[in-house]
PDB file of C-alpha atoms in Angstrom:
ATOM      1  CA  UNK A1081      -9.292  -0.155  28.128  1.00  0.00           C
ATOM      2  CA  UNK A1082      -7.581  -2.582  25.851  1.00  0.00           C
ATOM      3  CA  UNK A1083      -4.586  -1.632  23.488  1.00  0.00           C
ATOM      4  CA  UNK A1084      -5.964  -3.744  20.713  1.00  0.00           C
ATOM      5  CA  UNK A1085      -8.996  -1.593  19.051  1.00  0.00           C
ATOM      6  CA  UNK A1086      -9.996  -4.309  16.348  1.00  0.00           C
ATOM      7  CA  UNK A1087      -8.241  -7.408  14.344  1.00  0.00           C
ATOM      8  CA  UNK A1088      -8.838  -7.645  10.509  1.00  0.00           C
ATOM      9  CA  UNK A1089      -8.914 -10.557   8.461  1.00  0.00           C
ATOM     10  CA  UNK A1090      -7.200 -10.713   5.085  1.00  0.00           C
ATOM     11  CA  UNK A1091      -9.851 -11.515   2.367  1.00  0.00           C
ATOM     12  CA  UNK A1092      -8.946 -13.661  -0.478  1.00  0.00           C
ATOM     13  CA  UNK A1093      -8.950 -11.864  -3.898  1.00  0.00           C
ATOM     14  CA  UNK A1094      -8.174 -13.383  -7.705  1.00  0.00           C
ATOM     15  CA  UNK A1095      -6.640 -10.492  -9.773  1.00  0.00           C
ATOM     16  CA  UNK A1096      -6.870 -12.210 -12.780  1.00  0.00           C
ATOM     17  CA  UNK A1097      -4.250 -15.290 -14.309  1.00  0.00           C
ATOM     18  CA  UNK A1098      -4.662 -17.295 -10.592  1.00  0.00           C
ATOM     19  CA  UNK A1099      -2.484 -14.324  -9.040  1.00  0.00           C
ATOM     20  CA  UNK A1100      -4.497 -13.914  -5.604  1.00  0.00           C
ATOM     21  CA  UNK A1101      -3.733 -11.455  -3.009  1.00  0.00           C
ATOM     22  CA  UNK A1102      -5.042 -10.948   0.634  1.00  0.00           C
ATOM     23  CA  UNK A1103      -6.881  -7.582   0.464  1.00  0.00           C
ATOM     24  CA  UNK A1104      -6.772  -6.463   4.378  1.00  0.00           C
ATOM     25  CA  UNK A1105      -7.764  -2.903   3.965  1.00  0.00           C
ATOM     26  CA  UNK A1106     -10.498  -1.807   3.203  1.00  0.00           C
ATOM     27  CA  UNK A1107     -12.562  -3.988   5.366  1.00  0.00           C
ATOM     28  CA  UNK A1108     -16.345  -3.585   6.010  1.00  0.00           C
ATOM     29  CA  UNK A1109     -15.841  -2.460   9.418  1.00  0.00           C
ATOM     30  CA  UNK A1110     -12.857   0.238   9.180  1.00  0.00           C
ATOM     31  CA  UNK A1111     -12.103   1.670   5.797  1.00  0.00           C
ATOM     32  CA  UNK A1112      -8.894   3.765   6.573  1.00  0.00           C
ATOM     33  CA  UNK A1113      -6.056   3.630   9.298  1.00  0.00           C
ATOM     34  CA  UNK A1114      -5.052   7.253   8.696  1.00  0.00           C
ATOM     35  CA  UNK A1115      -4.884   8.264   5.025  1.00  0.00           C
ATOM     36  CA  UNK A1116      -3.966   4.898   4.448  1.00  0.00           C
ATOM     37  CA  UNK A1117      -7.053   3.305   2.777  1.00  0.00           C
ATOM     38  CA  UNK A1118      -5.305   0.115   0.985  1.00  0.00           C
ATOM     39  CA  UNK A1119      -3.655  -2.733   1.501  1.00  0.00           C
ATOM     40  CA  UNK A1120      -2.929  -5.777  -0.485  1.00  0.00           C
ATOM     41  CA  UNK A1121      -0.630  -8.646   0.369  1.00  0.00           C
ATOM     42  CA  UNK A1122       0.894  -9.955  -2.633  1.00  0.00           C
ATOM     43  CA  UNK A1123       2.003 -13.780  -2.551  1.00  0.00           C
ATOM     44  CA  UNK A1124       4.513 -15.316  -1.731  1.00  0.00           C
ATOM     45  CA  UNK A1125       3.417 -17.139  -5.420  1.00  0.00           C
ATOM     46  CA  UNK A1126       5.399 -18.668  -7.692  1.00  0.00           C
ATOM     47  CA  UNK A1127       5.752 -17.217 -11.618  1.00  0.00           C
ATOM     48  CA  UNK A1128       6.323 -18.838 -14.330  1.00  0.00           C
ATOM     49  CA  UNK A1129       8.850 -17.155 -17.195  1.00  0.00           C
ATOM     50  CA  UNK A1130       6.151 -18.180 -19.350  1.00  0.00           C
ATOM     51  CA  UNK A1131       3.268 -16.306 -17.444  1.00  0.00           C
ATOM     52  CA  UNK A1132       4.901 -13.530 -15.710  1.00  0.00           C
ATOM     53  CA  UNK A1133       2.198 -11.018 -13.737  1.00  0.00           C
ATOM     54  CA  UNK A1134       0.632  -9.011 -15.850  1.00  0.00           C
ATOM     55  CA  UNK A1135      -1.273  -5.987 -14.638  1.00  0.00           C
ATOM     56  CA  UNK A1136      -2.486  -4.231 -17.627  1.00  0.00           C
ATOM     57  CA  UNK A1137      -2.551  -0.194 -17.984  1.00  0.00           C
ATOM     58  CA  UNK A1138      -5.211   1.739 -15.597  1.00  0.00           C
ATOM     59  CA  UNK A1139      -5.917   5.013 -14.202  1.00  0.00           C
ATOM     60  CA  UNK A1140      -5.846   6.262 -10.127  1.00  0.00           C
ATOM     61  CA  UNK A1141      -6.560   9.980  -8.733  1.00  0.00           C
ATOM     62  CA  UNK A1142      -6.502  11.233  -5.534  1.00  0.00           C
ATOM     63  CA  UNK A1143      -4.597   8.562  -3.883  1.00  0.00           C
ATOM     64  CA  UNK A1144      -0.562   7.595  -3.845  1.00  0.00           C
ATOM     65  CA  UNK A1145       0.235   3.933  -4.558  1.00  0.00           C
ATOM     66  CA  UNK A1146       2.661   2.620  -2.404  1.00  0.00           C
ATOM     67  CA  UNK A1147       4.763  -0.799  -3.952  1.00  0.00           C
ATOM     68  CA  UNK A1148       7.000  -2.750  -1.396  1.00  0.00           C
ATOM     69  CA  UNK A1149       8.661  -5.760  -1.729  1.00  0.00           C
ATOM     70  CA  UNK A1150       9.946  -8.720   0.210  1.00  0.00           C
ATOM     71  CA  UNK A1151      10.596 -11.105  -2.848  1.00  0.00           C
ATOM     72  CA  UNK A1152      10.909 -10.731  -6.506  1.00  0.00           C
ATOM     73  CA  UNK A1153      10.372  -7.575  -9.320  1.00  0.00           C
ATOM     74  CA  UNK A1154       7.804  -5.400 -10.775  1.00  0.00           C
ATOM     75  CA  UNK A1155       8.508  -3.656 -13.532  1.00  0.00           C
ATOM     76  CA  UNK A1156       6.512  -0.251 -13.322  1.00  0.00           C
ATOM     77  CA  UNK A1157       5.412   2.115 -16.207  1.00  0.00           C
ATOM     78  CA  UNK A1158       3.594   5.211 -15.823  1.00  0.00           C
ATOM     79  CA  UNK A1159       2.218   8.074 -18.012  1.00  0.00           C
ATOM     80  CA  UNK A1160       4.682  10.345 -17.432  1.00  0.00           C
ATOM     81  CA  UNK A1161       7.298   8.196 -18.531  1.00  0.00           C
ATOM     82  CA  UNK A1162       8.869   6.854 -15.766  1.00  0.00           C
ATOM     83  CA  UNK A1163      10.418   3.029 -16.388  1.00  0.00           C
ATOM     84  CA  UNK A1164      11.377   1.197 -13.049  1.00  0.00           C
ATOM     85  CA  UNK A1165      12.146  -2.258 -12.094  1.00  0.00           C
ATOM     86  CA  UNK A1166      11.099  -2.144  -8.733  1.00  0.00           C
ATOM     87  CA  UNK A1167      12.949  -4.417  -6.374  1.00  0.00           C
ATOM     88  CA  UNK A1168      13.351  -5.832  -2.527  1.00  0.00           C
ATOM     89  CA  UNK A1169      14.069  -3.337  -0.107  1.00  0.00           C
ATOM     90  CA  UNK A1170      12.836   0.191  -2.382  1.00  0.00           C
ATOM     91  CA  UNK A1171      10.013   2.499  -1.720  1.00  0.00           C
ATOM     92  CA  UNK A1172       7.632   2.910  -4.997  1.00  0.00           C
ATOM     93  CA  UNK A1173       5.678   5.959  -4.269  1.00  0.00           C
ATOM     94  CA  UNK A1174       3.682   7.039  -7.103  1.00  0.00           C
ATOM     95  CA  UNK A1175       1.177  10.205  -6.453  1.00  0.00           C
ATOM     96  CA  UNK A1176      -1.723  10.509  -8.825  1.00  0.00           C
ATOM     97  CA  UNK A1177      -2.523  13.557  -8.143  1.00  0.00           C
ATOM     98  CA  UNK A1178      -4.956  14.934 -10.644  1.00  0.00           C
ATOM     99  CA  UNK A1179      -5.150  11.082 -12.634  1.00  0.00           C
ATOM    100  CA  UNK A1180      -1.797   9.011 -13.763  1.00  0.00           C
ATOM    101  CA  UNK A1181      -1.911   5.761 -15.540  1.00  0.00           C
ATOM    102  CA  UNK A1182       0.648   3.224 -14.531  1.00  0.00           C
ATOM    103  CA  UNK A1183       1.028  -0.898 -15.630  1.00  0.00           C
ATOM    104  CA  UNK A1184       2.657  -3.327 -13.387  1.00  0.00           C
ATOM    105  CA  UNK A1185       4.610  -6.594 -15.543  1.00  0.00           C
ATOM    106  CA  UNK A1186       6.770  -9.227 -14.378  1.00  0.00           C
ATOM    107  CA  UNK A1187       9.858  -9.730 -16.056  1.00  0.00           C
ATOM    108  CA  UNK A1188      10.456 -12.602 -18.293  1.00  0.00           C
ATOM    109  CA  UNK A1189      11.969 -14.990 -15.455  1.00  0.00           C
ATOM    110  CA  UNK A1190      10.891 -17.555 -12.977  1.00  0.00           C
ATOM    111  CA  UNK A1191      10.300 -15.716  -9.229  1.00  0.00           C
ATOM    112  CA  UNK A1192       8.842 -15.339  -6.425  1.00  0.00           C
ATOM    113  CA  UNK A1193       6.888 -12.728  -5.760  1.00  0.00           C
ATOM    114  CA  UNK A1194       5.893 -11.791  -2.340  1.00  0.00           C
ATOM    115  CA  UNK A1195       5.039  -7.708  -1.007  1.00  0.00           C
ATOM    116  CA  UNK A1196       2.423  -5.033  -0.067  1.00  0.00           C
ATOM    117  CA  UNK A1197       0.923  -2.639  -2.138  1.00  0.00           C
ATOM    118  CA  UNK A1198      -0.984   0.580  -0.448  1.00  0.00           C
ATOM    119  CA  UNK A1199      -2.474   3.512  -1.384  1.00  0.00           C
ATOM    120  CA  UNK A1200      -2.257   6.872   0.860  1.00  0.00           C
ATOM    121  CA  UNK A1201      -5.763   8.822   0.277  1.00  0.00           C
ATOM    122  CA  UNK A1202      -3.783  12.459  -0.380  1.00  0.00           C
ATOM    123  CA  UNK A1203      -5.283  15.539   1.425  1.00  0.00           C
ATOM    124  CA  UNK A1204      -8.071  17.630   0.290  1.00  0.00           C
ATOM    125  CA  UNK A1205      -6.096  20.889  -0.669  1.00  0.00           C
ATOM    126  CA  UNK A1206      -3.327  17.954  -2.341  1.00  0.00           C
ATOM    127  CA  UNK A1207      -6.090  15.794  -4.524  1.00  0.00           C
ATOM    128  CA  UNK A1208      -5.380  17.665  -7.494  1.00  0.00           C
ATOM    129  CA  UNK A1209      -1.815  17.790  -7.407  1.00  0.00           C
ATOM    130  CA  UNK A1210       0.344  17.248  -9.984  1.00  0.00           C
ATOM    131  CA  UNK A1211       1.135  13.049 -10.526  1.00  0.00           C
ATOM    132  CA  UNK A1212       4.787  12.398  -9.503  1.00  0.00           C
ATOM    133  CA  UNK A1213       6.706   9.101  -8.805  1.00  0.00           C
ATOM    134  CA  UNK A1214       9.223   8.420  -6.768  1.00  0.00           C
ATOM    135  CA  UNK A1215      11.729   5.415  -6.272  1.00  0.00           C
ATOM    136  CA  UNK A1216      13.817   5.370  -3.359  1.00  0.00           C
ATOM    137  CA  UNK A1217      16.552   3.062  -3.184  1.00  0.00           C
ATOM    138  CA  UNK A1218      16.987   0.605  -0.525  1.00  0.00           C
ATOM    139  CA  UNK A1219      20.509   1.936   0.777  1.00  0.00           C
ATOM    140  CA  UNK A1220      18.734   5.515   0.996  1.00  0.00           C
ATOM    141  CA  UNK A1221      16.053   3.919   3.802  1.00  0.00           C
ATOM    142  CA  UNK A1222      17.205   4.780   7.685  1.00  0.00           C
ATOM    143  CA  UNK A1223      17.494   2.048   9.463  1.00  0.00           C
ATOM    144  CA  UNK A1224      17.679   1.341  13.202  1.00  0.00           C
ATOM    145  CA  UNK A1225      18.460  -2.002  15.014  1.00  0.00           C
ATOM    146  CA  UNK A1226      15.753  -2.577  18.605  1.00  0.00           C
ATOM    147  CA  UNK A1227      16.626  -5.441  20.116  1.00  0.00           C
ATOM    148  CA  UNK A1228      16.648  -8.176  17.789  1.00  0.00           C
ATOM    149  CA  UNK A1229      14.640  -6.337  14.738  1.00  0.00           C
ATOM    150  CA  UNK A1230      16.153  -4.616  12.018  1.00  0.00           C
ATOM    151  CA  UNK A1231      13.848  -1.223  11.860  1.00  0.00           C
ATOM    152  CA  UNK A1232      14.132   0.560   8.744  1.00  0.00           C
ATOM    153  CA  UNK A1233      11.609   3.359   8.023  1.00  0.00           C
ATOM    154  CA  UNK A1234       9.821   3.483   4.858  1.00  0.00           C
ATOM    155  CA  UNK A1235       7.949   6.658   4.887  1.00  0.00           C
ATOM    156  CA  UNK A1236       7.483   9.707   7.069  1.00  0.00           C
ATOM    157  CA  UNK A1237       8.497   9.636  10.681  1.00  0.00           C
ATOM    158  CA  UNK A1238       8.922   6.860  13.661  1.00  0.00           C
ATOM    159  CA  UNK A1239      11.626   6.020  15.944  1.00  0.00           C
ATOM    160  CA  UNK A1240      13.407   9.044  15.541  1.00  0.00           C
ATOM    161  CA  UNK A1241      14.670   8.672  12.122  1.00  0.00           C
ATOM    162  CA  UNK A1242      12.627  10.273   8.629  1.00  0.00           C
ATOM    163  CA  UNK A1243      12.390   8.848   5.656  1.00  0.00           C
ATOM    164  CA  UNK A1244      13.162  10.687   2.533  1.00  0.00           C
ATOM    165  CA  UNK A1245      10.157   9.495   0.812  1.00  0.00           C
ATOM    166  CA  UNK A1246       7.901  12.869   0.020  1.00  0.00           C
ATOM    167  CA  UNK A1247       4.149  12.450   1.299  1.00  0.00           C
ATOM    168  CA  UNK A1248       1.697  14.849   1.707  1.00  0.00           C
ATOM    169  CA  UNK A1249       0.232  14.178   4.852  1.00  0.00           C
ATOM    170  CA  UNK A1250       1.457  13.086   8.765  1.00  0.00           C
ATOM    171  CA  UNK A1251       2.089   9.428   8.396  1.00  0.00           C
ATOM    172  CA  UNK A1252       4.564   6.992   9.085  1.00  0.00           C
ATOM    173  CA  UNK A1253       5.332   3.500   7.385  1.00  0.00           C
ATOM    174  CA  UNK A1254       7.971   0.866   9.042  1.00  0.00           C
ATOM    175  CA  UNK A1255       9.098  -2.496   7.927  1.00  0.00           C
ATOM    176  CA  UNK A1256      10.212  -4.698  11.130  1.00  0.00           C
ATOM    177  CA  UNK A1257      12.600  -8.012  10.279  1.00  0.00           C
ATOM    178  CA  UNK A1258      13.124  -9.840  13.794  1.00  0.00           C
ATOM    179  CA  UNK A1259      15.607 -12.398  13.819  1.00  0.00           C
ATOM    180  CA  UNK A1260      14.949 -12.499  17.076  1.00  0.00           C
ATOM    181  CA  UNK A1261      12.260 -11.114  20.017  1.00  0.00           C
ATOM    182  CA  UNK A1262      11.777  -7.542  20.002  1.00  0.00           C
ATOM    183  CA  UNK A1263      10.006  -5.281  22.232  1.00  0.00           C
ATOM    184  CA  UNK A1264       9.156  -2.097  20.666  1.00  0.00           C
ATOM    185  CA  UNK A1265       6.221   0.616  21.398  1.00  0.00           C
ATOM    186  CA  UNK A1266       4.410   2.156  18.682  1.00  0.00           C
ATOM    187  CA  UNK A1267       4.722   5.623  17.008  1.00  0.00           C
ATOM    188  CA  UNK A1268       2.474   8.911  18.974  1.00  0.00           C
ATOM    189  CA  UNK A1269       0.180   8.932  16.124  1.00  0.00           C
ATOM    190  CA  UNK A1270      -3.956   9.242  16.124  1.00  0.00           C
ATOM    191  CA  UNK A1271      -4.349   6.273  14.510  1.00  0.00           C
ATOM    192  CA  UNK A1272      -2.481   3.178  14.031  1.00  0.00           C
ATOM    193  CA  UNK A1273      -1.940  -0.390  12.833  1.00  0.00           C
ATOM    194  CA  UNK A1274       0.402  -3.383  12.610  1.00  0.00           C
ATOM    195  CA  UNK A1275       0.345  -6.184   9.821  1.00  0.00           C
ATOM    196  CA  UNK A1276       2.389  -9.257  10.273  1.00  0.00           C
ATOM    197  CA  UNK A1277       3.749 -10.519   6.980  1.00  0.00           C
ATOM    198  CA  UNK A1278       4.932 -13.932   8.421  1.00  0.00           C
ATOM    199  CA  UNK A1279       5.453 -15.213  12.209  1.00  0.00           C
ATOM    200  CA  UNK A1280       3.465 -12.993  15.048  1.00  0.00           C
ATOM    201  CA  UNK A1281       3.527 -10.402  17.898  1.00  0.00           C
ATOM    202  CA  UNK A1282       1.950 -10.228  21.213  1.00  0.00           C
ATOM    203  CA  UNK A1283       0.075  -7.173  22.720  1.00  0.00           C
ATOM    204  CA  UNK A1284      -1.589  -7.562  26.335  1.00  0.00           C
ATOM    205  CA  UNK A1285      -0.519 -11.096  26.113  1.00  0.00           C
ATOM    206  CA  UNK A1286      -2.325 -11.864  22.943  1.00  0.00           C
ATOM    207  CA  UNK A1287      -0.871 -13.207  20.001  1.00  0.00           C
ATOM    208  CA  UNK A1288      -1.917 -11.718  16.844  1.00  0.00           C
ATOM    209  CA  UNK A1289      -0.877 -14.394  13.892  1.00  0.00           C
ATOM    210  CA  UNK A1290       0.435 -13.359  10.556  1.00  0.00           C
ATOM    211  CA  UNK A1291      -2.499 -12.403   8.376  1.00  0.00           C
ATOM    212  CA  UNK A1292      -4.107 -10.170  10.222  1.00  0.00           C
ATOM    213  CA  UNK A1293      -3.726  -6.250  10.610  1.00  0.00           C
ATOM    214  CA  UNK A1294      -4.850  -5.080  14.313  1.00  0.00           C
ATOM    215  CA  UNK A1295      -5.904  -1.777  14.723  1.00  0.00           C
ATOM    216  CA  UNK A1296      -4.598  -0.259  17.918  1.00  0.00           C
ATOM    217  CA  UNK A1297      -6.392   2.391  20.341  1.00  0.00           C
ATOM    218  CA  UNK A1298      -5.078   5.548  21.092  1.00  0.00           C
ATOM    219  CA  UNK A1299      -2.471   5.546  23.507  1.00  0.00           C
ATOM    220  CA  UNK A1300       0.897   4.088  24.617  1.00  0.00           C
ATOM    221  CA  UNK A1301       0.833   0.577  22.742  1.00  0.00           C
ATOM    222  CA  UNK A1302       4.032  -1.873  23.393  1.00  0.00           C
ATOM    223  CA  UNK A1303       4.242  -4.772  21.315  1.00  0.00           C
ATOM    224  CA  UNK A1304       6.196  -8.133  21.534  1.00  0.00           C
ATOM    225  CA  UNK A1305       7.790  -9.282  18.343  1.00  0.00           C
ATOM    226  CA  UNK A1306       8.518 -13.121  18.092  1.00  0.00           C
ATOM    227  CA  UNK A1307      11.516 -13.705  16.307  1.00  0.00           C
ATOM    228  CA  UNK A1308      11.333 -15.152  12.769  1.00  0.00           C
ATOM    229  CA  UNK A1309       8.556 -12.350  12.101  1.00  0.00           C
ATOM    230  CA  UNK A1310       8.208  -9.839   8.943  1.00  0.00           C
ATOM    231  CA  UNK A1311       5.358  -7.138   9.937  1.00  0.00           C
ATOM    232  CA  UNK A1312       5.080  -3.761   9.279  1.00  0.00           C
ATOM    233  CA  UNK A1313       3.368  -0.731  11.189  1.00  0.00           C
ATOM    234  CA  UNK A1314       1.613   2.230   9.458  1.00  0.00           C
ATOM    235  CA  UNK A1315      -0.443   5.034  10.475  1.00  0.00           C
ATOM    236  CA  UNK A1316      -0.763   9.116  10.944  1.00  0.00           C
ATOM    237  CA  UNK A1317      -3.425  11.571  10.671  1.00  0.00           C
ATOM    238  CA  UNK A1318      -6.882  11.220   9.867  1.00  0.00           C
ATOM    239  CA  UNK A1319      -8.035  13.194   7.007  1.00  0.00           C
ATOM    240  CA  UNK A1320     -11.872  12.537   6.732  1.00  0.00           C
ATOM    241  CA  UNK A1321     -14.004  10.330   4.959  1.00  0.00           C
ATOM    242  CA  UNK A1322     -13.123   9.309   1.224  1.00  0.00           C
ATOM    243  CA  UNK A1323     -15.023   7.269  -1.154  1.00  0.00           C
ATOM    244  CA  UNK A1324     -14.083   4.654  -3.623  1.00  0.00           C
ATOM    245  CA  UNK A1325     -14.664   3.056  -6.477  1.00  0.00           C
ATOM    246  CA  UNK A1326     -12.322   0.588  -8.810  1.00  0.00           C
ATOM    247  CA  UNK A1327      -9.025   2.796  -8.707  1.00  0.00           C
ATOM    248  CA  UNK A1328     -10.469   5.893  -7.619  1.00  0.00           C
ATOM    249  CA  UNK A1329     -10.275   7.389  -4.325  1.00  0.00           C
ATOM    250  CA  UNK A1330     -11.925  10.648  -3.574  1.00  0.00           C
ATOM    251  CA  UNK A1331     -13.160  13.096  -1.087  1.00  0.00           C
ATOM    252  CA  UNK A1332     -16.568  13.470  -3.269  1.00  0.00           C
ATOM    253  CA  UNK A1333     -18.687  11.453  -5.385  1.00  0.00           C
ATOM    254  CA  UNK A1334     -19.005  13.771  -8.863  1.00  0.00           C
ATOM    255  CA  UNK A1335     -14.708  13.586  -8.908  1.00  0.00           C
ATOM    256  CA  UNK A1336     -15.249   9.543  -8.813  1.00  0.00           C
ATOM    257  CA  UNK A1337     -17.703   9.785 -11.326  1.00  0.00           C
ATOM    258  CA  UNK A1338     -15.846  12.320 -13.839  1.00  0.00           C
ATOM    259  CA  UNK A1339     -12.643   9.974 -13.227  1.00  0.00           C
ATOM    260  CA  UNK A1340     -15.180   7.135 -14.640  1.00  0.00           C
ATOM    261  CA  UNK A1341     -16.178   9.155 -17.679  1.00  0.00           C
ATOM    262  CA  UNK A1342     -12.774  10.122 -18.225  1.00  0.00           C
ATOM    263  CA  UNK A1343     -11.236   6.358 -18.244  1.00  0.00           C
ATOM    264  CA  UNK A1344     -14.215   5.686 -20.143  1.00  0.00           C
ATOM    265  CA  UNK A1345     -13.544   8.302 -23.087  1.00  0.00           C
ATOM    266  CA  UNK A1346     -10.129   7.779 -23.497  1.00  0.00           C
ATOM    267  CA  UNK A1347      -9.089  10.944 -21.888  1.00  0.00           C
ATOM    268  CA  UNK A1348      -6.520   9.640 -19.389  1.00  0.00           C
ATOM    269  CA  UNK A1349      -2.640   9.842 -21.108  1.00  0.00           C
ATOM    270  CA  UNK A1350      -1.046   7.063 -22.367  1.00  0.00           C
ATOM    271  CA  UNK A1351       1.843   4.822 -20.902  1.00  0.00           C
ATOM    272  CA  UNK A1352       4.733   5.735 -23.137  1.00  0.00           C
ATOM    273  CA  UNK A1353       5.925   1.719 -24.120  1.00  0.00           C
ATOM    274  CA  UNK A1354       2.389   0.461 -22.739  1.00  0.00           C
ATOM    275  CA  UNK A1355      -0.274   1.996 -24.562  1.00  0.00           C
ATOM    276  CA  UNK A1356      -2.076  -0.424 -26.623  1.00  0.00           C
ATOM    277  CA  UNK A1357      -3.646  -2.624 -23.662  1.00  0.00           C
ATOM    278  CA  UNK A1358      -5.537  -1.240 -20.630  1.00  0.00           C
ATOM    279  CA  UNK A1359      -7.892  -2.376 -18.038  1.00  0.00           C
ATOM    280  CA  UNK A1360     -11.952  -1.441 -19.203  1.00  0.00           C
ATOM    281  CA  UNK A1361     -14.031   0.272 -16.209  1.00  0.00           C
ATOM    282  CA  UNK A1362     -15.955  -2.206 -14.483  1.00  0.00           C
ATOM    283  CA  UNK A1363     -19.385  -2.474 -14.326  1.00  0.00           C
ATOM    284  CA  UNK A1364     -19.641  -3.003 -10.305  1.00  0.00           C
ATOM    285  CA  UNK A1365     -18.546  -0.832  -7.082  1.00  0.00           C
ATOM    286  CA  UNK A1366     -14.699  -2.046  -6.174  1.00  0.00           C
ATOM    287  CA  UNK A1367     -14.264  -2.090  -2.647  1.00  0.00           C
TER     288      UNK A1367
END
């Protein structure tokens, strides 16, 4: 039986201003790769001072965004008042909960901007949490060195070391930066997947280019990390189907469709220093 389950292409996707991004998750043929049930790779793209990103006010529930980045800043807002410039290196982990409403904004400068963003489908008996945020520094990330990759955990647990970023389920999220090869086998979880940012890996002798996230059986998997290569691996515990629509993730159709009314009405709160523009509900299924 092969290591390599499936391989996902990236799909290209304009969000708005000639920003695109290469939505990998979710793809027709496997929606989730453990409660993770996003994934969008951001850039690299050049901004102008003049036109910095600009992602307007809007609502999630259910779900935790999770904001890493390579290159450049986001400036994040939420509605309960948080205000962070998020930079290379931190862990942006923002549980909705019960509904939050955050805006993303480039700062006034020239970058590059290059990164992931995920969301984390939260746990039935967790939907309706309270909405938190959390930024973790980079400095406050463990780290490991294997072989010739820098290893530094993100979230949850791999490689023997935890990250102090709170989650609500069994997962794990790892950024790998080879300078040179690396041989490294993958975290004991159900389910499991790698994405390489740049460069490539090898399973079973097969290359898997930059691009593409492969989905990996269950089982002892050992990858072969070229050097030059920026990939991460992610992964944990199923937790059952969820549905989705626009920002909303949920474990049942009438919470996506009071989330819709809600957005709708106005009854989301505000982003304190953000709460004149906003994103309208679309009129089609997001996915």
């Amino acid at each position: 039986m092969s290591e390599v389950e499936l391989v996902i292409d990236g799909r290209g996707r304009d969000l708005g201003d000639g920003f695109r991004v290469e939505r990998v998750l979710p793809a027709p043929l496997h929606r989730m790769v453990g409660p993770f049930t996003f994934l969008d790779h951001m850039g690299p793209a050049d901004i102008a001072a003049d036109h910095p990103l600009t992602v307007r006010p809007h609502p999630h529930i259910c779900l935790a965004t999770v904001t890493y980045l390579f290159d450049g800043e986001i400036v994040h807002r939420d509605s309960l008042g948080s205000h962070v410039t998020i930079a290379p290196g931190a862990i942006n982990w923002m549980t909705a909960g019960r509904g939050i409403v955050h805006s993303e904004r480039g700062p006034a400068k020239a970058q590059k901007l290059h990164g992931l963003q995920l969301w984390c489908a939260l746990p039935v008996e967790h939907e309706e949490t309270e909405p938190t945020f959390q930024h973790v520094p980079a400095a406050e990330l463990p780290e490991l060195t294997i072989d010739g990759a820098t290893v530094r955990v993100l979230a949850g647990e791999a490689f023997g070391k935890t990250a102090p970023t709170r989650t609500l389920s069994r997962l794990f999220y790892v950024d790998i930066d080879a300078t040179g090869a690396a041989t490294i086998e993958l975290p004991d979880y159900p389910e499991r997947a790698a994405y390489a940012v740049t460069g490539c890996f090898q399973v079973e002798s097969e290359t898997y280019e930059h691009g593409h996230m492969t989905v990996f059986a269950p089982g002892p998997v050992r990858i072969e990390v070229q050097p030059g290569t920026r990939m991460v691996l992610l992964g944990g515990d199923p937790i059952g189907k969820r549905l989705m629509y626009w920002n909303f993730v949920a474990s049942t159709q009438e919470r996506i469709d009071r989330a819709k009314a809600d957005w709708k009405a106005g009854r989301f709160p505000k982003v304190p220093g953000d709460e004149v523009d906003f994103i309208p509900l679309p009129d089609d299924h997001f996915g």
